[in-house]
Short mmCIF file of C-alpha atoms and ligand atoms in Angstrom, two decimals:
data_model
loop_
_atom_site.label_atom_id
_atom_site.label_comp_id
_atom_site.label_asym_id
_atom_site.label_seq_id
_atom_site.Cartn_x
_atom_site.Cartn_y
_atom_site.Cartn_z
CA MET S 1107 101.40 -38.31 49.90
CA THR S 1108 99.22 -40.57 51.98
CA ALA S 1109 96.09 -40.80 49.89
CA THR S 1110 93.74 -43.36 51.35
CA GLU S 1111 90.65 -42.72 49.29
CA PRO S 1112 89.76 -45.85 47.34
CA ASN S 1113 91.04 -45.39 43.87
CA THR S 1114 87.93 -46.17 41.90
CA LYS S 1115 88.05 -46.08 38.13
CA SER S 1116 89.08 -42.64 36.93
CA PRO S 1117 87.67 -40.95 33.87
CA PHE S 1118 91.06 -39.29 33.41
CA PRO S 1119 93.83 -41.20 31.64
CA VAL S 1120 96.77 -42.54 33.60
CA ILE S 1121 100.04 -41.98 31.75
CA ASP S 1122 102.93 -44.23 32.69
CA PHE S 1123 106.22 -42.33 32.36
CA ASP S 1124 108.25 -45.49 32.85
CA GLY S 1125 108.30 -45.94 29.09
CA TRP S 1126 110.00 -42.55 28.79
CA LEU S 1127 112.21 -42.34 31.87
CA SER S 1128 113.35 -45.88 32.56
CA SER S 1129 116.90 -46.88 31.63
CA SER S 1130 115.40 -49.69 29.55
CA SER S 1131 113.14 -47.36 27.55
CA THR S 1132 113.22 -47.79 23.78
CA ALA S 1133 112.25 -45.62 20.82
CA THR S 1134 108.95 -47.55 20.76
CA SER S 1135 108.22 -47.09 24.47
CA ARG S 1136 109.09 -43.39 24.28
CA SER S 1137 106.84 -42.74 21.32
CA LYS S 1138 104.01 -44.69 23.00
CA CYS S 1139 104.38 -42.52 26.12
CA ALA S 1140 104.35 -39.38 23.93
CA ALA S 1141 101.27 -40.50 22.00
CA ASP S 1142 99.48 -41.48 25.25
CA LEU S 1143 100.20 -38.13 26.88
CA VAL S 1144 99.12 -36.02 23.93
CA ARG S 1145 95.98 -38.12 23.35
CA GLY S 1146 95.12 -37.93 27.07
CA CYS S 1147 95.60 -34.16 27.13
CA HIS S 1148 93.54 -33.82 23.96
CA GLU S 1149 90.67 -35.95 25.18
CA SER S 1150 90.53 -34.91 28.82
CA GLY S 1151 92.69 -31.86 29.52
CA PHE S 1152 93.69 -33.54 32.81
CA VAL S 1153 95.82 -36.68 33.18
CA TYR S 1154 97.52 -38.55 35.99
CA ILE S 1155 101.25 -39.20 35.57
CA ILE S 1156 102.64 -42.26 37.33
CA ASN S 1157 106.25 -43.46 37.54
CA HIS S 1158 107.38 -39.85 37.30
CA GLY S 1159 110.56 -40.51 39.25
CA ILE S 1160 109.96 -37.99 42.05
CA PRO S 1161 110.41 -39.98 45.25
CA ASP S 1162 107.39 -40.48 47.50
CA ASN S 1163 109.28 -39.24 50.56
CA LEU S 1164 109.99 -35.93 48.82
CA LEU S 1165 106.29 -35.51 48.04
CA LYS S 1166 105.46 -36.34 51.64
CA GLU S 1167 108.02 -33.83 52.87
CA VAL S 1168 106.68 -30.97 50.77
CA PHE S 1169 103.19 -31.52 52.20
CA GLU S 1170 104.65 -31.52 55.72
CA LEU S 1171 106.46 -28.30 54.97
CA SER S 1172 103.28 -26.75 53.65
CA LYS S 1173 101.42 -27.74 56.80
CA ASN S 1174 104.14 -26.24 58.99
CA LEU S 1175 103.95 -23.05 57.01
CA PHE S 1176 100.18 -22.64 57.25
CA ASP S 1177 100.24 -23.59 60.95
CA LEU S 1178 102.19 -20.39 61.63
CA SER S 1179 100.28 -17.46 63.10
CA HIS S 1180 98.73 -14.90 60.76
CA GLU S 1181 101.28 -12.32 61.95
CA GLU S 1182 104.19 -14.66 61.15
CA LYS S 1183 102.86 -15.50 57.68
CA MET S 1184 102.33 -11.81 57.01
CA LEU S 1185 106.09 -11.31 57.35
CA ALA S 1186 106.24 -12.39 53.68
CA PRO S 1187 103.18 -10.67 52.21
CA HIS S 1188 102.12 -11.03 48.59
CA PRO S 1189 102.73 -7.70 46.83
CA PRO S 1190 99.60 -5.74 45.92
CA ASP S 1191 100.24 -5.57 42.15
CA PRO S 1192 99.49 -8.18 39.52
CA PRO S 1193 100.77 -10.14 37.69
CA TRP S 1194 103.46 -11.45 40.02
CA HIS S 1195 102.55 -14.05 42.56
CA ARG S 1196 105.07 -14.32 45.34
CA GLY S 1197 104.84 -14.73 49.11
CA TYR S 1198 101.80 -15.18 51.32
CA SER S 1199 98.18 -14.44 50.42
CA SER S 1200 95.73 -14.72 53.30
CA VAL S 1201 92.19 -16.03 52.95
CA GLY S 1202 90.20 -13.83 50.59
CA LEU S 1203 93.10 -11.97 48.96
CA GLU S 1204 93.13 -13.61 45.55
CA LYS S 1205 89.97 -13.28 43.50
CA VAL S 1206 89.72 -15.63 40.55
CA SER S 1207 86.01 -14.81 40.29
CA SER S 1208 84.42 -11.46 41.01
CA THR S 1209 81.33 -12.90 42.69
CA LEU S 1210 82.46 -15.88 44.75
CA LYS S 1211 84.33 -15.61 48.03
CA GLU S 1212 87.33 -17.91 48.05
CA TYR S 1213 88.24 -19.76 51.17
CA LYS S 1214 91.93 -20.50 50.75
CA GLU S 1215 95.37 -19.20 51.64
CA SER S 1216 98.53 -19.64 49.57
CA TYR S 1217 102.26 -19.07 49.42
CA GLU S 1218 103.97 -18.66 46.07
CA VAL S 1219 107.59 -19.50 45.42
CA GLY S 1220 109.44 -18.41 42.27
CA SER S 1221 112.94 -18.69 40.90
CA GLU S 1222 115.72 -16.82 42.70
CA HIS S 1223 117.05 -15.93 39.21
CA ASN S 1224 113.86 -14.18 38.10
CA LEU S 1225 114.72 -10.52 38.59
CA ASP S 1226 111.28 -9.38 37.41
CA ALA S 1227 109.70 -11.19 40.33
CA PRO S 1228 112.20 -12.26 43.01
CA PRO S 1229 110.96 -14.64 45.69
CA ILE S 1230 109.60 -13.22 48.92
CA TRP S 1231 110.82 -15.14 51.95
CA LEU S 1232 109.86 -15.38 55.58
CA PRO S 1233 112.72 -14.61 57.97
CA GLU S 1234 114.69 -17.88 58.32
CA ALA S 1235 114.03 -18.10 62.08
CA VAL S 1236 110.25 -18.14 61.53
CA LEU S 1237 110.38 -21.41 59.58
CA PRO S 1238 113.92 -22.78 59.48
CA GLY S 1239 114.73 -24.70 56.30
CA PHE S 1240 111.68 -23.47 54.38
CA ARG S 1241 113.65 -21.42 51.90
CA THR S 1242 116.24 -24.11 51.17
CA PHE S 1243 113.74 -26.93 50.86
CA SER S 1244 111.18 -25.10 48.75
CA THR S 1245 113.90 -23.77 46.41
CA SER S 1246 115.30 -27.24 45.93
CA PHE S 1247 111.82 -28.71 45.38
CA TYR S 1248 111.08 -25.96 42.85
CA TRP S 1249 114.06 -27.07 40.76
CA THR S 1250 113.23 -30.76 41.15
CA MET S 1251 109.81 -30.03 39.67
CA ASN S 1252 111.44 -28.00 36.92
CA ALA S 1253 113.70 -30.91 35.98
CA PHE S 1254 110.61 -33.10 35.70
CA SER S 1255 108.78 -30.47 33.64
CA GLN S 1256 111.66 -30.57 31.13
CA GLN S 1257 110.87 -34.27 30.69
CA VAL S 1258 107.18 -33.48 30.22
CA LEU S 1259 108.07 -30.90 27.55
CA GLY S 1260 110.16 -33.53 25.75
CA VAL S 1261 107.26 -36.00 25.83
CA LEU S 1262 104.77 -33.39 24.62
CA ALA S 1263 107.14 -32.23 21.87
CA MET S 1264 107.43 -35.75 20.51
CA GLY S 1265 103.67 -36.29 20.72
CA LEU S 1266 103.00 -33.02 18.91
CA GLY S 1267 105.44 -33.89 16.13
CA LEU S 1268 108.13 -31.27 16.78
CA SER S 1269 111.52 -31.68 15.13
CA GLN S 1270 114.59 -32.13 17.32
CA GLN S 1271 115.54 -28.50 16.78
CA GLN S 1272 112.05 -27.21 17.66
CA THR S 1273 112.04 -29.44 20.73
CA ASP S 1274 115.39 -28.08 21.87
CA GLU S 1275 114.26 -24.49 21.36
CA TRP S 1276 110.98 -25.10 23.16
CA LYS S 1277 112.71 -26.68 26.13
CA LYS S 1278 115.29 -23.91 26.17
CA ALA S 1279 112.57 -21.24 26.33
CA HIS S 1280 111.40 -22.96 29.52
CA THR S 1281 114.46 -22.10 31.61
CA GLY S 1282 112.44 -22.65 34.79
CA ASN S 1283 112.86 -19.04 35.83
CA ASN S 1284 109.25 -18.27 35.13
CA ASN S 1285 107.59 -21.20 36.86
CA GLN S 1286 105.61 -20.89 40.06
CA LEU S 1287 105.41 -23.28 42.98
CA ARG S 1288 102.22 -22.66 44.86
CA LEU S 1289 101.48 -24.03 48.31
CA LEU S 1290 97.74 -23.97 48.87
CA HIS S 1291 95.72 -24.53 52.02
CA TYR S 1292 91.95 -24.66 52.11
CA PRO S 1293 90.97 -24.38 55.80
CA PRO S 1294 87.95 -26.26 57.20
CA LEU S 1295 84.69 -24.68 56.15
CA ALA S 1296 81.02 -25.38 56.95
CA ALA S 1297 79.53 -27.25 53.98
CA TRP S 1298 76.44 -25.00 53.95
CA GLU S 1299 78.63 -21.98 53.23
CA MET S 1300 79.66 -23.49 49.90
CA GLU S 1301 76.27 -25.01 49.19
CA GLY S 1302 74.77 -21.52 49.52
CA GLY S 1303 76.71 -20.61 46.40
CA GLU S 1304 78.56 -17.55 47.70
CA MET S 1305 81.64 -19.24 49.04
CA THR S 1306 83.94 -21.68 47.32
CA ARG S 1307 87.44 -23.10 47.60
CA MET S 1308 88.49 -22.06 44.11
CA PRO S 1309 86.14 -20.90 41.34
CA ALA S 1310 86.24 -22.31 37.82
CA HIS S 1311 89.16 -21.07 35.74
CA THR S 1312 91.75 -22.20 33.22
CA ASP S 1313 95.48 -22.04 33.99
CA PHE S 1314 97.29 -19.75 31.65
CA GLY S 1315 100.85 -21.04 31.38
CA SER S 1316 102.16 -24.01 29.39
CA PHE S 1317 100.89 -26.69 31.76
CA THR S 1318 100.40 -27.35 35.46
CA LEU S 1319 101.69 -30.23 37.55
CA LEU S 1320 99.56 -30.70 40.62
CA LEU S 1321 100.02 -32.59 43.86
CA GLN S 1322 96.93 -33.00 46.00
CA ASP S 1323 96.28 -34.62 49.37
CA ASP S 1324 93.54 -37.20 49.90
CA CYS S 1325 90.71 -34.78 50.73
CA GLY S 1326 89.25 -34.36 47.25
CA GLY S 1327 87.21 -31.54 45.77
CA LEU S 1328 89.13 -30.78 42.58
CA GLN S 1329 86.84 -31.01 39.57
CA ALA S 1330 87.38 -30.55 35.84
CA GLU S 1331 84.87 -29.70 33.20
CA GLU S 1332 83.75 -32.70 31.24
CA ARG S 1333 84.81 -32.64 27.60
CA ALA S 1334 81.80 -32.27 25.37
CA SER S 1335 81.27 -31.59 21.71
CA GLY S 1336 79.35 -28.71 20.19
CA THR S 1337 79.84 -24.99 19.97
CA LEU S 1338 81.28 -23.00 22.85
CA GLU S 1339 77.78 -21.79 23.72
CA GLU S 1340 76.28 -25.32 23.67
CA ARG S 1341 79.09 -26.54 25.86
CA ARG S 1342 78.64 -23.67 28.26
CA LEU S 1343 74.99 -24.60 28.69
CA SER S 1344 75.69 -28.28 29.27
CA ARG S 1345 78.67 -27.70 31.53
CA GLN S 1346 79.30 -30.67 33.83
CA TYR S 1347 82.16 -31.10 36.28
CA ILE S 1348 83.75 -34.39 37.21
CA ASP S 1349 85.98 -35.20 40.16
CA VAL S 1350 89.72 -35.39 39.63
CA LYS S 1351 90.06 -37.85 42.47
CA PRO S 1352 93.21 -38.06 44.54
CA MET S 1353 95.46 -40.87 43.31
CA ASP S 1354 98.21 -41.96 45.63
CA GLY S 1355 101.67 -41.06 44.34
CA ALA S 1356 100.46 -39.70 40.99
CA ILE S 1357 101.11 -36.21 39.67
CA VAL S 1358 98.06 -34.62 38.10
CA MET S 1359 98.83 -32.65 34.97
CA ASN S 1360 96.57 -30.20 33.18
CA VAL S 1361 96.92 -28.26 29.96
CA GLY S 1362 97.44 -24.48 30.20
CA SER S 1363 96.33 -21.80 27.74
CA LEU S 1364 99.74 -21.42 26.08
CA LEU S 1365 99.67 -25.06 25.06
CA THR S 1366 96.26 -24.42 23.53
CA ARG S 1367 97.84 -21.73 21.36
CA TRP S 1368 100.92 -23.78 20.46
CA SER S 1369 98.77 -26.77 19.48
CA ASN S 1370 96.16 -24.74 17.57
CA GLU S 1371 93.53 -25.83 20.10
CA TYR S 1372 94.30 -29.54 19.77
CA LEU S 1373 95.15 -29.40 23.48
CA GLU S 1374 92.50 -27.33 25.18
CA ALA S 1375 93.07 -25.83 28.63
CA PRO S 1376 90.34 -27.37 30.81
CA ARG S 1377 88.20 -25.31 33.16
CA HIS S 1378 88.53 -26.60 36.69
CA ARG S 1379 87.56 -25.63 40.23
CA VAL S 1380 87.82 -26.77 43.83
CA THR S 1381 84.59 -27.40 45.63
CA LEU S 1382 83.19 -29.52 48.46
CA PRO S 1383 84.99 -32.79 49.08
CA PRO S 1384 82.91 -35.58 47.53
CA LEU S 1385 82.81 -38.09 50.40
CA SER S 1386 80.36 -37.89 53.26
CA ASP S 1387 83.08 -38.78 55.78
CA ARG S 1388 84.69 -35.45 54.95
CA TYR S 1389 82.09 -33.61 57.04
CA GLU S 1390 81.92 -33.29 60.81
CA GLY S 1391 79.38 -32.03 63.34
CA GLU S 1392 76.16 -30.11 62.92
CA GLN S 1393 77.80 -27.47 60.76
CA ARG S 1394 79.15 -30.25 58.51
CA MET S 1395 82.64 -28.84 58.66
CA THR S 1396 84.65 -30.07 55.68
CA ARG S 1397 88.15 -31.30 56.17
CA GLU S 1398 90.94 -28.91 55.38
CA ARG S 1399 92.73 -29.56 52.09
CA TYR S 1400 96.31 -29.05 50.93
CA SER S 1401 97.38 -28.97 47.30
CA ILE S 1402 100.56 -27.95 45.53
CA PRO S 1403 100.30 -26.78 41.92
CA TYR S 1404 103.49 -26.15 39.96
CA PHE S 1405 102.81 -23.84 37.03
CA VAL S 1406 105.20 -24.26 34.13
CA SER S 1407 105.68 -21.43 31.66
CA PRO S 1408 108.40 -20.16 29.34
CA ASP S 1409 110.51 -17.07 29.77
CA LEU S 1410 108.56 -13.86 29.47
CA ASP S 1411 109.88 -12.75 26.10
CA THR S 1412 109.03 -16.02 24.39
CA MET S 1413 106.94 -15.49 21.28
CA VAL S 1414 104.11 -18.03 21.30
CA GLU S 1415 103.11 -19.17 17.85
CA THR S 1416 101.28 -22.28 16.67
CA PHE S 1417 103.61 -25.18 15.91
CA PRO S 1418 103.66 -25.90 12.15
CA SER S 1419 103.11 -29.61 12.91
CA CYS S 1420 99.75 -28.70 14.48
CA LEU S 1421 98.51 -26.98 11.33
CA GLU S 1422 96.85 -29.63 9.28
CA GLY S 1423 93.56 -30.77 7.80
CA GLU S 1424 90.65 -28.63 8.88
CA ASN S 1425 92.97 -26.91 11.36
CA ALA S 1426 95.44 -25.76 8.72
CA GLN S 1427 94.92 -22.08 9.60
CA PRO S 1428 96.34 -20.79 12.89
CA LYS S 1429 93.49 -19.88 15.27
CA PHE S 1430 95.65 -17.53 17.32
CA GLU S 1431 97.93 -14.66 16.56
CA LYS S 1432 101.54 -14.82 17.52
CA ILE S 1433 101.86 -13.21 20.95
CA ARG S 1434 104.57 -12.37 23.44
CA TRP S 1435 103.99 -14.37 26.62
CA ARG S 1436 104.69 -11.30 28.77
CA ASP S 1437 101.80 -9.44 27.10
CA TYR S 1438 99.43 -12.39 27.20
CA MET S 1439 100.16 -13.00 30.87
CA ARG S 1440 99.51 -9.38 31.82
CA MET S 1441 96.24 -9.50 29.96
CA ARG S 1442 95.15 -12.70 31.72
CA ALA S 1443 96.35 -11.67 35.15
CA GLN S 1444 94.40 -8.41 35.29
CA GLY S 1445 91.66 -8.74 37.81
CA SER S 1446 92.92 -11.73 39.80
CA TYR S 1447 93.97 -9.54 42.68
O1 AKG X 2324 93.90 -26.86 44.59
C1 AKG X 2324 93.80 -27.45 43.53
O2 AKG X 2324 93.70 -28.67 43.46
C2 AKG X 2324 93.79 -26.70 42.22
C3 AKG X 2324 94.42 -25.35 42.30
C4 AKG X 2324 94.34 -24.61 41.01
O3 AKG X 2324 93.60 -24.95 40.12
C5 AKG X 2324 95.18 -23.42 40.80
O4 AKG X 2324 95.84 -22.97 41.75
O5 AKG X 2324 95.20 -22.90 39.65
FE1 FE2 X 2325 94.16 -24.04 38.28
#
């Protein structure tokens, strides 16, 4: 990633994974990393992870690949079309196909990659000659991100007080076969179209898996809802969004709805959206065309038949009663996915 935006102070915590991953890590540095991550996710819903061990050149390469993909003609991209039925997301969705909100038009295109071992939803590939190397590289990157997400699960498990056995089971349920690598491209758009309120890059939503790891370029525009106290209704009325600014080399992580259930709401899935880039130099000409934006979310979730039930270690004090019923992830996902397409 070549983020050049000045990295002014961020309201979102920066979690240093060196204390967990480095060969000189100790029990103390690991438990500090775990406590930092869980506190950060609790307080903000979004965090930046640094020293994650994924080489910069690999991150740069995946953005280049994404650009090459979206530079193809519409006809070429449509050789791997997204299937019409929810809830599976695979292959190419052209601008306007996915509808997170029923009222806002979404100006983005995406390509979803899944695991080749997921027989419920096998990947959909372009013919090799259309973009040579795409399949091999994106598959390998998918598994690199999965290996990192296993580390994140280990850190979260420690921070949430899971026993070794619970940790092992939790990590095992996340085989990686149900993750989703999403290449996203937001083409240039006249600022007035978004300011008018009918068009957006991505409307406000929560992610519904375990958690999301996000790579973003230096354009900006991602915003997360500010954490506030009060009832749901009070918070809805005072809803404020703050920029999740690009940070060079960092992976952005956000909590997904399953983690909310596992943690008995200690970790709340934050609402977030993608809107106009914040800096005035992002606009050009009379129409104030915004720069295009590329981002790459990696959605982590367990295998479909995993039963999701609050962790006993998260049932304490005034939260001693589980706030959610035990649910099969397959059923929950179907419920949440209805209406996106
Ligand atoms: O493009 C982004 O930065 C965020 C994308 C996102 O929130 C999503 O795909 O769920
Ligand atoms: Fe999202």
